[in-house]
Coordinates of C-alpha atoms in Angstrom, one line a residue:
X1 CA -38.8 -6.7 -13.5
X2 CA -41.6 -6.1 -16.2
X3 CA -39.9 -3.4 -18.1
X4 CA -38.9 -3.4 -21.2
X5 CA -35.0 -4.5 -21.4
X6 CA -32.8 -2.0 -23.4
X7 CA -29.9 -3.1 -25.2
X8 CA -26.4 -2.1 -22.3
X9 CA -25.0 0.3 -24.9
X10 CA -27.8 2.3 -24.9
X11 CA -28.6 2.3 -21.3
X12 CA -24.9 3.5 -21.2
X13 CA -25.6 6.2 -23.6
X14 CA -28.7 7.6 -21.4
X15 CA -26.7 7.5 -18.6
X16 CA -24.1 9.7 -20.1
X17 CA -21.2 7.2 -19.3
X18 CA -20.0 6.4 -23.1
X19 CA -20.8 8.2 -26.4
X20 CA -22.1 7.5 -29.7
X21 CA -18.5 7.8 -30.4
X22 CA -17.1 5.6 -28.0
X23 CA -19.3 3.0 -28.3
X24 CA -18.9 2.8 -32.0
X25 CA -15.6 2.6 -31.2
X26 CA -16.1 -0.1 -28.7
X27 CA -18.6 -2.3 -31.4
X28 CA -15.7 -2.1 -34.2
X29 CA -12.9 -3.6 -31.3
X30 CA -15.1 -6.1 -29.7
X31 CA -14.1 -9.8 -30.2
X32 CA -16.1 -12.7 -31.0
X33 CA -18.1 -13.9 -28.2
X34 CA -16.8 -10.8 -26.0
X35 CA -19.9 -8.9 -24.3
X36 CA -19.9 -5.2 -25.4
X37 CA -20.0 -4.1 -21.6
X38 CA -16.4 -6.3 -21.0
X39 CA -15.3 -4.2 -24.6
X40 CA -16.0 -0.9 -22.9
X41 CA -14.0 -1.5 -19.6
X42 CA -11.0 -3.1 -21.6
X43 CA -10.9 0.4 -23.5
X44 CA -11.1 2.6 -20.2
X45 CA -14.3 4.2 -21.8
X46 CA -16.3 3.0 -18.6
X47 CA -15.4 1.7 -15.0
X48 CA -16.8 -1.7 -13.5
X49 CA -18.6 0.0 -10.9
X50 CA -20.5 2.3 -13.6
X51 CA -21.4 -0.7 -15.7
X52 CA -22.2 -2.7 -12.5
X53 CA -25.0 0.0 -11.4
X54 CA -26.6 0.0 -15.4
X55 CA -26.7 -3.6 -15.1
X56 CA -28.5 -3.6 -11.9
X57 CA -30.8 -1.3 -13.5
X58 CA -31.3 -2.8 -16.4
X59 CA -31.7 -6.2 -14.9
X60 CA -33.3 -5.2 -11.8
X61 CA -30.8 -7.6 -9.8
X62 CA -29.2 -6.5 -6.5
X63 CA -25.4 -5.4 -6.3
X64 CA -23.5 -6.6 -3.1
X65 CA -20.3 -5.9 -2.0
X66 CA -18.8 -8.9 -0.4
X67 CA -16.8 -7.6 1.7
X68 CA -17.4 -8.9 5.5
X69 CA -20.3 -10.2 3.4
X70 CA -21.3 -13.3 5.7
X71 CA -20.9 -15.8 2.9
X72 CA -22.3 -19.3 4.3
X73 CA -19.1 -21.3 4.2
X74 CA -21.1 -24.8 4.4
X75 CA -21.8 -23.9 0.6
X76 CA -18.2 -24.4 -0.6
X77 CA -18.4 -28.1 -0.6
X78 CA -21.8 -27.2 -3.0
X79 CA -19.6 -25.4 -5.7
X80 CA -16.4 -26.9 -6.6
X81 CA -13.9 -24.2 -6.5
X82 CA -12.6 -25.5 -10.2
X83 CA -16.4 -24.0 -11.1
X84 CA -16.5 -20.9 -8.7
X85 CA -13.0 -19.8 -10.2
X86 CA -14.0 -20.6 -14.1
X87 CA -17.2 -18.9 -13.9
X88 CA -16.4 -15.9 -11.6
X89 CA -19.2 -16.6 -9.1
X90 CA -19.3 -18.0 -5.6
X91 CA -22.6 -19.0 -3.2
X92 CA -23.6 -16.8 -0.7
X93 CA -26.7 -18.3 1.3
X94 CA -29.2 -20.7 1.1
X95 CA -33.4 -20.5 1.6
X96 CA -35.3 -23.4 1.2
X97 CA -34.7 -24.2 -2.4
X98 CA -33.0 -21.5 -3.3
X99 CA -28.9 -21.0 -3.8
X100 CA -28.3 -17.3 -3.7
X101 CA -25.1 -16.5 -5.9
X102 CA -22.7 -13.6 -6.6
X103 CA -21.7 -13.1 -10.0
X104 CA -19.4 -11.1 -11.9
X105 CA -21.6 -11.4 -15.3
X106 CA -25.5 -11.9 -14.2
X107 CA -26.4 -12.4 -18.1
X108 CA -24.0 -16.1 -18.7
X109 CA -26.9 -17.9 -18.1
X110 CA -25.0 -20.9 -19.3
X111 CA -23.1 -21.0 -15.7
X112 CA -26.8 -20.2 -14.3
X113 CA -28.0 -23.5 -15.8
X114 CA -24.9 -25.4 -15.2
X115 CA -24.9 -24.7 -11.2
X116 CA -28.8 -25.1 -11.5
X117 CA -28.1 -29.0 -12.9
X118 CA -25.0 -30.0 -10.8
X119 CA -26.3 -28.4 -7.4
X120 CA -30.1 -29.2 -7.5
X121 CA -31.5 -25.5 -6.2
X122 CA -33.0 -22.6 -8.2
X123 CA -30.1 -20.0 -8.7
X124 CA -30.9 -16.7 -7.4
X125 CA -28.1 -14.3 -9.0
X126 CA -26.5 -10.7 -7.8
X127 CA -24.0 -8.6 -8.9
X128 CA -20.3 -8.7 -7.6
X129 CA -17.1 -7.3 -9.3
X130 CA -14.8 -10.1 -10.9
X131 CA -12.0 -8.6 -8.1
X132 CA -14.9 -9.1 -5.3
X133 CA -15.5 -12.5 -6.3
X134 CA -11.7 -13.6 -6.9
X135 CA -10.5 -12.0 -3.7
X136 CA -13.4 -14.7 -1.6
X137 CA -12.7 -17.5 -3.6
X138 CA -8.9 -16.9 -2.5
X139 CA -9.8 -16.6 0.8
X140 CA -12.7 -19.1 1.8
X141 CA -12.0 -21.9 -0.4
X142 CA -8.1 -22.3 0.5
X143 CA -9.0 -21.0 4.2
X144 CA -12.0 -23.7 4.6
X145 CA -9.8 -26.6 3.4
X146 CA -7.2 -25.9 5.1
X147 CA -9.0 -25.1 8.8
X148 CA -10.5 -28.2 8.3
X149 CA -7.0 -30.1 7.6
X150 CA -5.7 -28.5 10.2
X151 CA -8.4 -29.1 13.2
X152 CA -8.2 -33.0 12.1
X153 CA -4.3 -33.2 12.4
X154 CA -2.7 -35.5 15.1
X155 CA 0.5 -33.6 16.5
X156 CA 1.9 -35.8 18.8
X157 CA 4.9 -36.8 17.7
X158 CA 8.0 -34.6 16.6
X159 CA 8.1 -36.4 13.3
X160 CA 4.6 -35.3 12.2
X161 CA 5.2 -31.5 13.7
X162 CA 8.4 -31.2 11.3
X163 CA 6.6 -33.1 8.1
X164 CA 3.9 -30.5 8.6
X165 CA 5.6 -27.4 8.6
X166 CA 8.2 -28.7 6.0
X167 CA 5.9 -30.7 3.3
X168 CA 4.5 -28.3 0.8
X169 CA 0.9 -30.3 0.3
X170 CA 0.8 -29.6 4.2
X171 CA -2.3 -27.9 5.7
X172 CA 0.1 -25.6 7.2
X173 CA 1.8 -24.4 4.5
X174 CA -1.0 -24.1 2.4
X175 CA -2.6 -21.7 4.8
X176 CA 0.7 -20.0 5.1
X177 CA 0.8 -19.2 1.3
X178 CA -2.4 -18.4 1.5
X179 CA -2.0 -15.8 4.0
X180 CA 0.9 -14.2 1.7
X181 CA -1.7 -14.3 -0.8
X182 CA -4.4 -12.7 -0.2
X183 CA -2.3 -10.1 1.7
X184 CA -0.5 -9.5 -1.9
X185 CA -4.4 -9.6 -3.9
X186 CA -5.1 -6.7 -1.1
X187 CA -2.3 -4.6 -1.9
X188 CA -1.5 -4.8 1.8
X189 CA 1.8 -3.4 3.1
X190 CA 2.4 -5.7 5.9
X191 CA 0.3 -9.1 7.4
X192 CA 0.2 -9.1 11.5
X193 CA 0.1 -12.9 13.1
X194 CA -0.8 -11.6 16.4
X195 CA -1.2 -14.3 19.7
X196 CA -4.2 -13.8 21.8
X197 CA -5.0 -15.6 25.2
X198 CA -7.5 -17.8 23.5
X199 CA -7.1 -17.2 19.4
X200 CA -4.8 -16.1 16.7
X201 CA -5.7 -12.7 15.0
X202 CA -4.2 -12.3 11.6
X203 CA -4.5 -8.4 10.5
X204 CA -3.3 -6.8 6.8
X205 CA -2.1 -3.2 6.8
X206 CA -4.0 -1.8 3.8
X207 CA -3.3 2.2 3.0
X208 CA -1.7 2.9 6.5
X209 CA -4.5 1.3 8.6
X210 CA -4.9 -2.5 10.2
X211 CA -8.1 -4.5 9.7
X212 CA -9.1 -7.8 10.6
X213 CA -9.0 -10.4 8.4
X214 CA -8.6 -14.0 10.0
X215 CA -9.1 -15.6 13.2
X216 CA -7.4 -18.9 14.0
X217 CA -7.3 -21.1 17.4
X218 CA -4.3 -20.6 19.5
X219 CA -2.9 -24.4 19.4
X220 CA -2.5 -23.4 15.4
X221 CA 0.3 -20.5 16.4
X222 CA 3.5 -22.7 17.0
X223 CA 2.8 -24.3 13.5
X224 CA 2.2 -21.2 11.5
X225 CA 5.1 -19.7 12.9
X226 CA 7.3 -22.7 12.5
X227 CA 6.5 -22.6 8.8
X228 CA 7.5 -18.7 8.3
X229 CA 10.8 -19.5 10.5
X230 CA 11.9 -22.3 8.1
X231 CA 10.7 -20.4 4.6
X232 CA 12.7 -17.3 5.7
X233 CA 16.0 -19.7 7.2
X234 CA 15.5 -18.3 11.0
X235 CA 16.0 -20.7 13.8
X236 CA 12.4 -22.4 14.5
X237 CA 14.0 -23.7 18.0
X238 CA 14.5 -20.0 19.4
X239 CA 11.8 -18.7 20.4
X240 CA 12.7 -16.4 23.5
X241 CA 14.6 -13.1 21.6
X242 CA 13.4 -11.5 18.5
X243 CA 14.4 -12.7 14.7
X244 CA 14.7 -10.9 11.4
X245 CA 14.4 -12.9 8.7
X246 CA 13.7 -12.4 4.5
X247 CA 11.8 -14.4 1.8
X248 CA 11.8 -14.1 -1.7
X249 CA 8.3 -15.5 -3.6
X250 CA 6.9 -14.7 -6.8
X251 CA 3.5 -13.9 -7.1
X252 CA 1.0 -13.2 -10.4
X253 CA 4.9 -12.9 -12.0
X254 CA 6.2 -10.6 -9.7
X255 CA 8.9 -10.4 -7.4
X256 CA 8.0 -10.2 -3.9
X257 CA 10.1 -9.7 -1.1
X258 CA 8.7 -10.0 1.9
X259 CA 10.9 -8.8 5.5
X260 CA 10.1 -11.3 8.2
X261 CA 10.1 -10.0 12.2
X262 CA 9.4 -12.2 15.1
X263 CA 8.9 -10.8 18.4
X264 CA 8.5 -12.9 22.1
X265 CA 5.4 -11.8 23.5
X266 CA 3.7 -13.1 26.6
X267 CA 0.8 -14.9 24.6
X268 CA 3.4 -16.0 21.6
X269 CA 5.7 -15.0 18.9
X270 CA 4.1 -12.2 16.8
X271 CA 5.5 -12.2 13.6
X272 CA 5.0 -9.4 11.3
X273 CA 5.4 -9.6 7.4
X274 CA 6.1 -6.7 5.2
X275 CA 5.4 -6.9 1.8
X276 CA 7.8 -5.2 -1.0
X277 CA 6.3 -5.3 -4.5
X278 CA 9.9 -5.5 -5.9
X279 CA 7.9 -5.6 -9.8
X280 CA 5.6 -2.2 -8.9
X281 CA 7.8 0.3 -7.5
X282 CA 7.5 3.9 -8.1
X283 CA 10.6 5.1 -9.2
X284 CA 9.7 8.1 -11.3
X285 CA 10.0 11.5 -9.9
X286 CA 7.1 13.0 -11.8
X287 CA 4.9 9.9 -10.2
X288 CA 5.7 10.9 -7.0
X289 CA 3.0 13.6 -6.7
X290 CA 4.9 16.7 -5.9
X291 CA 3.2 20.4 -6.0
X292 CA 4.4 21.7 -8.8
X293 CA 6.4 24.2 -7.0
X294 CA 7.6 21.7 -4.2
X295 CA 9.1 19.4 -7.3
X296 CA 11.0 21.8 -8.6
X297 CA 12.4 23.0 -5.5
X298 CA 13.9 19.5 -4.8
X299 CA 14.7 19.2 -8.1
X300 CA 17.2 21.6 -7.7
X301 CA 18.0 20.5 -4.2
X302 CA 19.1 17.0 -6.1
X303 CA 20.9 18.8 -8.9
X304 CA 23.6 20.6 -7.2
X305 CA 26.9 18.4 -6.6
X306 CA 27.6 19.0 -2.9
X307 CA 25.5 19.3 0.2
X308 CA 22.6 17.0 2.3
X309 CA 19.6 16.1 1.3
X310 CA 17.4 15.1 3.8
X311 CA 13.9 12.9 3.7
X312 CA 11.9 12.7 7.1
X313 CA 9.1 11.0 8.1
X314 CA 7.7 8.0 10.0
X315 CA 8.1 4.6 9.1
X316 CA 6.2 3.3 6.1
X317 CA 5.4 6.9 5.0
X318 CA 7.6 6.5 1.6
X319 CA 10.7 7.9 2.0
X320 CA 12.2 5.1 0.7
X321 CA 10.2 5.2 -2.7
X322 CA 11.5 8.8 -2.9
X323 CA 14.7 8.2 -2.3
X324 CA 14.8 5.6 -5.2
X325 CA 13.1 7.9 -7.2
X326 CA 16.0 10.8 -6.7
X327 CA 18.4 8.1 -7.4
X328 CA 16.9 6.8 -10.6
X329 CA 16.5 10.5 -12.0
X330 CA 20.3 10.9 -10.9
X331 CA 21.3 7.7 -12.6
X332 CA 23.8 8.3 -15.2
X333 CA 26.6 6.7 -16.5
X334 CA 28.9 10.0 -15.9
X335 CA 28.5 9.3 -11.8
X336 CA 29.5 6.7 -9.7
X337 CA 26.6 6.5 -7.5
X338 CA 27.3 4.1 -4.1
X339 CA 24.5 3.2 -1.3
X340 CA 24.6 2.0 2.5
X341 CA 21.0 0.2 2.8
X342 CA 19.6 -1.5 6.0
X343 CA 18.1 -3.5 4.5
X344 CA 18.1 -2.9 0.3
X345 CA 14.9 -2.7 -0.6
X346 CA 14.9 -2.5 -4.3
X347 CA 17.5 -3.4 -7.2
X348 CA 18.6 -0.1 -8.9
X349 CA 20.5 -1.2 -12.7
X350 CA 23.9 1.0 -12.2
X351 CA 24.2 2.0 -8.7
X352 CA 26.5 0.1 -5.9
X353 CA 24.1 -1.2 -2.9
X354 CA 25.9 -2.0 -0.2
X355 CA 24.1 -4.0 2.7
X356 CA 24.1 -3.2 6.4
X357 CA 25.4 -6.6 8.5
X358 CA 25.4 -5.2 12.1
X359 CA 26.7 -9.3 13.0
X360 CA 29.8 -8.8 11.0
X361 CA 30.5 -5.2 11.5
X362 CA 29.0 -3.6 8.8
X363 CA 27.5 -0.6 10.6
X364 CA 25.7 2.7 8.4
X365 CA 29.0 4.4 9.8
X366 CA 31.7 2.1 8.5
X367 CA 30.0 1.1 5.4
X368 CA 30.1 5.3 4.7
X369 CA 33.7 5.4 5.5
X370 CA 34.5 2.5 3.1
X371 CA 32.2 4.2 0.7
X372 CA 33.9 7.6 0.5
X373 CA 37.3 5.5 -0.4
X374 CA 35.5 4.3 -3.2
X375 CA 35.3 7.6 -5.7
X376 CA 31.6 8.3 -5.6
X377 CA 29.9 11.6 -6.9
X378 CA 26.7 10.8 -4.7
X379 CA 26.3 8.6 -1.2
X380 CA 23.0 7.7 -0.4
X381 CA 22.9 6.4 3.8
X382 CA 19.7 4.5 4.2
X383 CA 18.9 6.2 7.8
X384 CA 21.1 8.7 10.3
X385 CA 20.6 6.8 13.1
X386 CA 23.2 8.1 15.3
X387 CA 25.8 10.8 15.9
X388 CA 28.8 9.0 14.1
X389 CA 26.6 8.6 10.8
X390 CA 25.5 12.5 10.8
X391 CA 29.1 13.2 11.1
X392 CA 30.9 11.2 8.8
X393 CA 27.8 12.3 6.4
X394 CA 28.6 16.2 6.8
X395 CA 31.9 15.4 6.3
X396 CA 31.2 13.6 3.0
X397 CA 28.5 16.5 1.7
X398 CA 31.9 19.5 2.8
X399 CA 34.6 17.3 0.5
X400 CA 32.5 17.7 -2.8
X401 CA 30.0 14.5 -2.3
X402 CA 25.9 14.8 -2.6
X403 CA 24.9 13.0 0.2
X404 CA 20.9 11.8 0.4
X405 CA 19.6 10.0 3.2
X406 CA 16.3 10.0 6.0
X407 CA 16.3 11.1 9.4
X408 CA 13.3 10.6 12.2
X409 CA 11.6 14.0 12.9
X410 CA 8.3 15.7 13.1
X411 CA 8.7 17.9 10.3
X412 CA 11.8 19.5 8.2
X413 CA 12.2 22.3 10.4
X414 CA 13.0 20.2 13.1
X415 CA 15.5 18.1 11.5
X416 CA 17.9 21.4 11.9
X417 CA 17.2 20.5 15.7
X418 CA 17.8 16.8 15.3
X419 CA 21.5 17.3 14.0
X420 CA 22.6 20.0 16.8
X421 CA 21.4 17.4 19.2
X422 CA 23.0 14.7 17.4
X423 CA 26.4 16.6 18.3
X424 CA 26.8 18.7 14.8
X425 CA 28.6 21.9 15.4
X426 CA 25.7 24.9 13.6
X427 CA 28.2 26.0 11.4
X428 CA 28.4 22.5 10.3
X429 CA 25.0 21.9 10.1
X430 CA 24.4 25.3 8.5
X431 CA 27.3 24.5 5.8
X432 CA 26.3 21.1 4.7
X433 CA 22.5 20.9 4.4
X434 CA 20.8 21.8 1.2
X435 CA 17.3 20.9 1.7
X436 CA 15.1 18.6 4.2
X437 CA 11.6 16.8 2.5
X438 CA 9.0 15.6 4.7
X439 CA 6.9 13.1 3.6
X440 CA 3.4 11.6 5.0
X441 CA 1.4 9.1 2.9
X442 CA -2.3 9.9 2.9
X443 CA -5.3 7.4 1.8
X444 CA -6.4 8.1 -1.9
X445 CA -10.2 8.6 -2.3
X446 CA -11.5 5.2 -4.9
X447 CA -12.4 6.7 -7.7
X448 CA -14.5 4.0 -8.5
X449 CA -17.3 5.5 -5.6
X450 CA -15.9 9.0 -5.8
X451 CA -18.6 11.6 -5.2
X452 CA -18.9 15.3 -4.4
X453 CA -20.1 17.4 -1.8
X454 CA -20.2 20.8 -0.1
X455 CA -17.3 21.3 2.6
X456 CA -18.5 21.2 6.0
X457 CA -18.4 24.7 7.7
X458 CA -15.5 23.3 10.4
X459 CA -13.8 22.6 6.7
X460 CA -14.2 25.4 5.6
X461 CA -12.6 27.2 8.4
X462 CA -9.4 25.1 8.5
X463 CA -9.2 25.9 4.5
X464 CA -10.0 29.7 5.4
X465 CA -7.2 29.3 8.4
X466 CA -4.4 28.8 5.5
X467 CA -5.1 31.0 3.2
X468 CA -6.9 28.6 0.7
X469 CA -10.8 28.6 -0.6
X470 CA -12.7 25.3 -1.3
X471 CA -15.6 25.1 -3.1
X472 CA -16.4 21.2 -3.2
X473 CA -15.0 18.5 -1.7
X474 CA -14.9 14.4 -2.6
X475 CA -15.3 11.8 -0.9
X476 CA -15.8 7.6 -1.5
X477 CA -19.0 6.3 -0.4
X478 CA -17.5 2.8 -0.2
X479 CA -17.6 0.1 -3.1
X480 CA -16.6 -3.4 -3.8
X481 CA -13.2 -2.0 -5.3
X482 CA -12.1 -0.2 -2.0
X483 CA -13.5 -2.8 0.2
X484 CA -16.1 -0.4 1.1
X485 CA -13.3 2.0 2.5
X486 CA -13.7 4.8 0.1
X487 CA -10.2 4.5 0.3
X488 CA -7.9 2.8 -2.7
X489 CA -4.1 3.4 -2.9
X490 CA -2.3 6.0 -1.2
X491 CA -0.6 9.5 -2.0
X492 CA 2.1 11.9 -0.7
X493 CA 1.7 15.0 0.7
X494 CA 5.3 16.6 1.1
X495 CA 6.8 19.8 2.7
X496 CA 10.5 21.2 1.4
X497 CA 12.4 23.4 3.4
X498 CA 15.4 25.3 1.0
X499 CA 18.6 25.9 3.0
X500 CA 19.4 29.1 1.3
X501 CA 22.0 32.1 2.9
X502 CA 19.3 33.8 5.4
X503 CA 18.3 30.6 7.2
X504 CA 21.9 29.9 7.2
X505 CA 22.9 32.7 8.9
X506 CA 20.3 32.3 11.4
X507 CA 20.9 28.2 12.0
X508 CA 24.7 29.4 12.9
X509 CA 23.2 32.1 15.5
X510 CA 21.3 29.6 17.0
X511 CA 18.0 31.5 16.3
X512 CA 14.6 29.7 17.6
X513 CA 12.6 27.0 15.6
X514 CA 9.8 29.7 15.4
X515 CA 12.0 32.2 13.8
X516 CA 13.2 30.0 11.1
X517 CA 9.8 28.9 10.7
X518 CA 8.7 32.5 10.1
X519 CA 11.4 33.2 7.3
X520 CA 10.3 29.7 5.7
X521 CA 6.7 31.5 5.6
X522 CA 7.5 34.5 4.1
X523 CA 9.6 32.4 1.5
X524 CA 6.8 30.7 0.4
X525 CA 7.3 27.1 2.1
X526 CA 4.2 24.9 1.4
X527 CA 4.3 22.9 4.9
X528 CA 2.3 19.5 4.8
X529 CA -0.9 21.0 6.2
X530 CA -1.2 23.0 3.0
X531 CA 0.3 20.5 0.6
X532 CA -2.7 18.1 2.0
X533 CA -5.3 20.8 1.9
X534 CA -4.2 21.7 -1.7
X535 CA -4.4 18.1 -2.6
X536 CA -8.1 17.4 -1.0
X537 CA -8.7 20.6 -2.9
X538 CA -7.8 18.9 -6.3
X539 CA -10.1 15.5 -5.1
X540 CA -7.3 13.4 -4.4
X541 CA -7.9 12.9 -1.0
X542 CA -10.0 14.3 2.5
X543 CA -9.6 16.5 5.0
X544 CA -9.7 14.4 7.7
X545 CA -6.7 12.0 6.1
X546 CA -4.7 15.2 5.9
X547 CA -5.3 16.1 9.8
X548 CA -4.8 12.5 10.7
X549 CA -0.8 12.7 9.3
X550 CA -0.2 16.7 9.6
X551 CA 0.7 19.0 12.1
X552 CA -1.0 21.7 12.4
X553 CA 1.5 24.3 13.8

């Protein structure tokens, strides 16, 4: 604490995490009253958690990361949410005198004094990012004042039940939107209400995996669910068979659509939300992070006029977001392009989206058969579900249509499988399919707490196994931006199989999975296992998120 303070810039500059240059650069943009460290992040010359650990070295004040940080909520009713929002700080604890809080900017002592005057205690300060802090004053303040609300609220009568889940300065539906919230602020896919014997467990899918975020008592369910029933116009009286339902919010400007699901359980309705980001969609081919080789091969797959193009994976493993993407590089105005969708997830400008309606008839099979009355160039079928969908689709791909849809298998050499068993004739099969993409989505390593290290030696085997070397390897240590994962965002790892004249010749003698596979080998097919490996090679990701979604054949 007794050491000389240096200026940030050139505590930045020892560090080696700006230039001269760039900080010259960042002096010469600065604004009046702007703080040369907010400057630097504003021009990309520096990341927050860089310039958080300078600070904390410079300053000698602790960095926390609050999250599952055990922030005393008594301490809310301290500091108005009006100041905790406008100063980018919110309490953690309290000893004695002292009111420990996290702050984005340590140095605004004006805030420091301010809290000091209006809460009585001596302010003991550390170090949070501004998306740390934001991200609990969304969730403590809202949740606090609501649970509160809530546990006071007299149910008795029918009257009251339907004014709370109807009016919008209800508890209910403030906790509601705040669930949507801070599942949107997390960049979660989809928010889990799951009924327990004794509690409510509310759990956001971030980057493929479930955590924990909420805990509510179980006499709270009926409500919560009664409020997503009625924003997404299901019946709130029927609670004994499943319900699919939609809602359309806006959030930070965006469009949101979120897909509603309720299922009976024996505890309670479970309802699960999915979150589409109708504003942030990838729909660039180049984004989509394809091997360079692998892009080009389905480049061409896309390009030809005829044939099947095939996408395969699990659910929520993107092959919707590639799709889109084929379809936006395909959009032109010299094509009619025309879509069967269950549901439609995002708006394409130019291209016919047709709508699935299994209560009126509007089945993936009939929808195709309107479709191919309708003059298109290319069909895209949301899923092949079943045998009359495959068929009518290989019909479509024979009469001079591209035809680009998903299909549920393993891998893309078993989709070849998938469509004999589906009832399609091998010649058929072998005639109408171009190319089958599988897709898995694999967690991104934060490259806020990115750092390096030697491969293991059980690493460097499974690299050695495949043909491939590896030197170093990265990995997140866990920060405030990834919520201490070492995880933020997610990226594809793909395998292409090319249906060229050999491996049609040997789908119409009904040669063995492992002998196609062998000629895919020898044609230089990069299968999943690889594409991941390549991809941990480059830093993008680890080795154990590659095992976790590949198949190691």
């Amino acid at each position: 604490m007794n050491k000389p303070h240096k200026r940030l810039g050139d505590l930045l500059i020892e560090a080696e995490l700006v230039t001269n240059e760039q900080l010259e650069t960042a002096l010469r943009e600065k604004k009046a009253n702007q703080k040369i460290g907010e400057t630097l992040l504003q021009l990309g010359f520096i990341s927050e958690q860089r310039l958080i650990e300078v600070l904390e070295f410079q300053l000698g004040i602790p960095y926390v990361s609050l999250f599952k940080y055990p922030i005393d909520t008594k301490l809310l009713n301290i500091v108005p949410k009006e100041t905790a929002e406008r100063n980018k700080l919110i309490p953690l604890k309290k000893e004695n005198n002292k009111l420990f809080v996290a702050m984005a900017d340590p140095m605004d002592f004006y805030a420091i004094d301010d809290l000091r005057l209006s809460t009585g205690f001596q302010i003991e300060v550390v170090i949070a990012t501004k998306e740390d802090i934001q991200k609990s004053i969304n969730k403590y303040y809202s949740l606090v004042d609501n649970m509160d609300d809530l546990l006071g609220m007299d149910l008795k009568s029918k009257d009251k039940e339907e004014d709370t889940v109807t009016d919008e300065n209800s508890p209910v539906v403030k906790l509601v939107n705040q669930m949507i919230l801070v599942g949107y602020q997390q960049r979660a896919s989809d928010i889990h209400i799951d009924p327990g014997e004794a509690e409510v467990v509310v759990r956001y899918r971030v980057d493929g995996i479930l955590r924990t975020e909420q805990k509510f008592p179980k006499n709270m369910l009926s409500m919560i669910v009664a409020r997503i029933k009625i924003m997404s116009n299901l019946n709130i009286t029927e609670f004994r068979v499943p319900q699919d339902g939609r809602i359309k919010i806006i959030m930070d400007g965006n469009a949101v659509d979120l897909r509603i699901s309720t299922l009976p359980t024996v505890y309670g309705e479970k309802v699960v939300m999915r979150i589409l980001d109708l504003g942030s969609s990838a729909i660039d081919l180049k984004r989509m992070n394809f091997h360079p080789t692998n892009y080009e091969r389905f480049v061409q797959m896309i390009d030809k006029p005829t044939g099947i193009v095939l996408i395969t994976g699990p659910t929520g493993s993107g092959k919707s977001s590639t799709l889109y993407s084929a379809l936006s590089q395909l959009n032109t105005p010299d094509v009619n392009i025309i879509t069967v969708e269950d549901p439609v997830e995002y708006r394409l400008q130019g291209v016919n989206q047709v709508q699935v309606n299994a209560n009126t008839g509007m089945t993936f099979a009939k929808g195709l058969r309107a479709i191919l009355r309708q003059d298109p160039n290319i069909v895209m079928v949301g899923e092949i579900r079943d045998t009359e969908t495959a068929e009518i689709s290989v019909r479509a791909s024979l009469t001079g249509h591209l035809v680009l849809s998903t299909i549920h298998t393993n891998d893309a050499i078993s989709t070849i499988t998938r469509l004999i068993d589906m009832g399609i004739e091998p010649f058929l099969v072998a005639a109408s399919l171009s190319g089958v993409v599988a897709q898995r989505l694999v967690r991104r390593i934060c490259q806020e707490c990115k750092t390096i290290h030697m491969p293991t030696n059980r690493e460097q085997e499974i690299f050695k196994n495949r043909g491939l070397q590896v030197d170093t390897i990265a990995r997140g240590k866990g920060c405030g931006a990834c919520n201490m994962t070492g995880y933020k965002g997610r990226i594809a790892i793909h395998e292409i199989l090319v249906i060229d004249d050999e491996i049609r010749r040997m789908i119409m003698n009904n040669r063995s999975i492992e002998e196609i596979r062998q000629i895919a080998v020898n044609k230089g097919t990069i299968f999943l296992l690889d594409d991941g490996l390549m991809k941990v090679k480059e830093g993008y990701t680890t080795t154990e998120e590659v095992l976790r979604v590949a198949i190691s054949e």
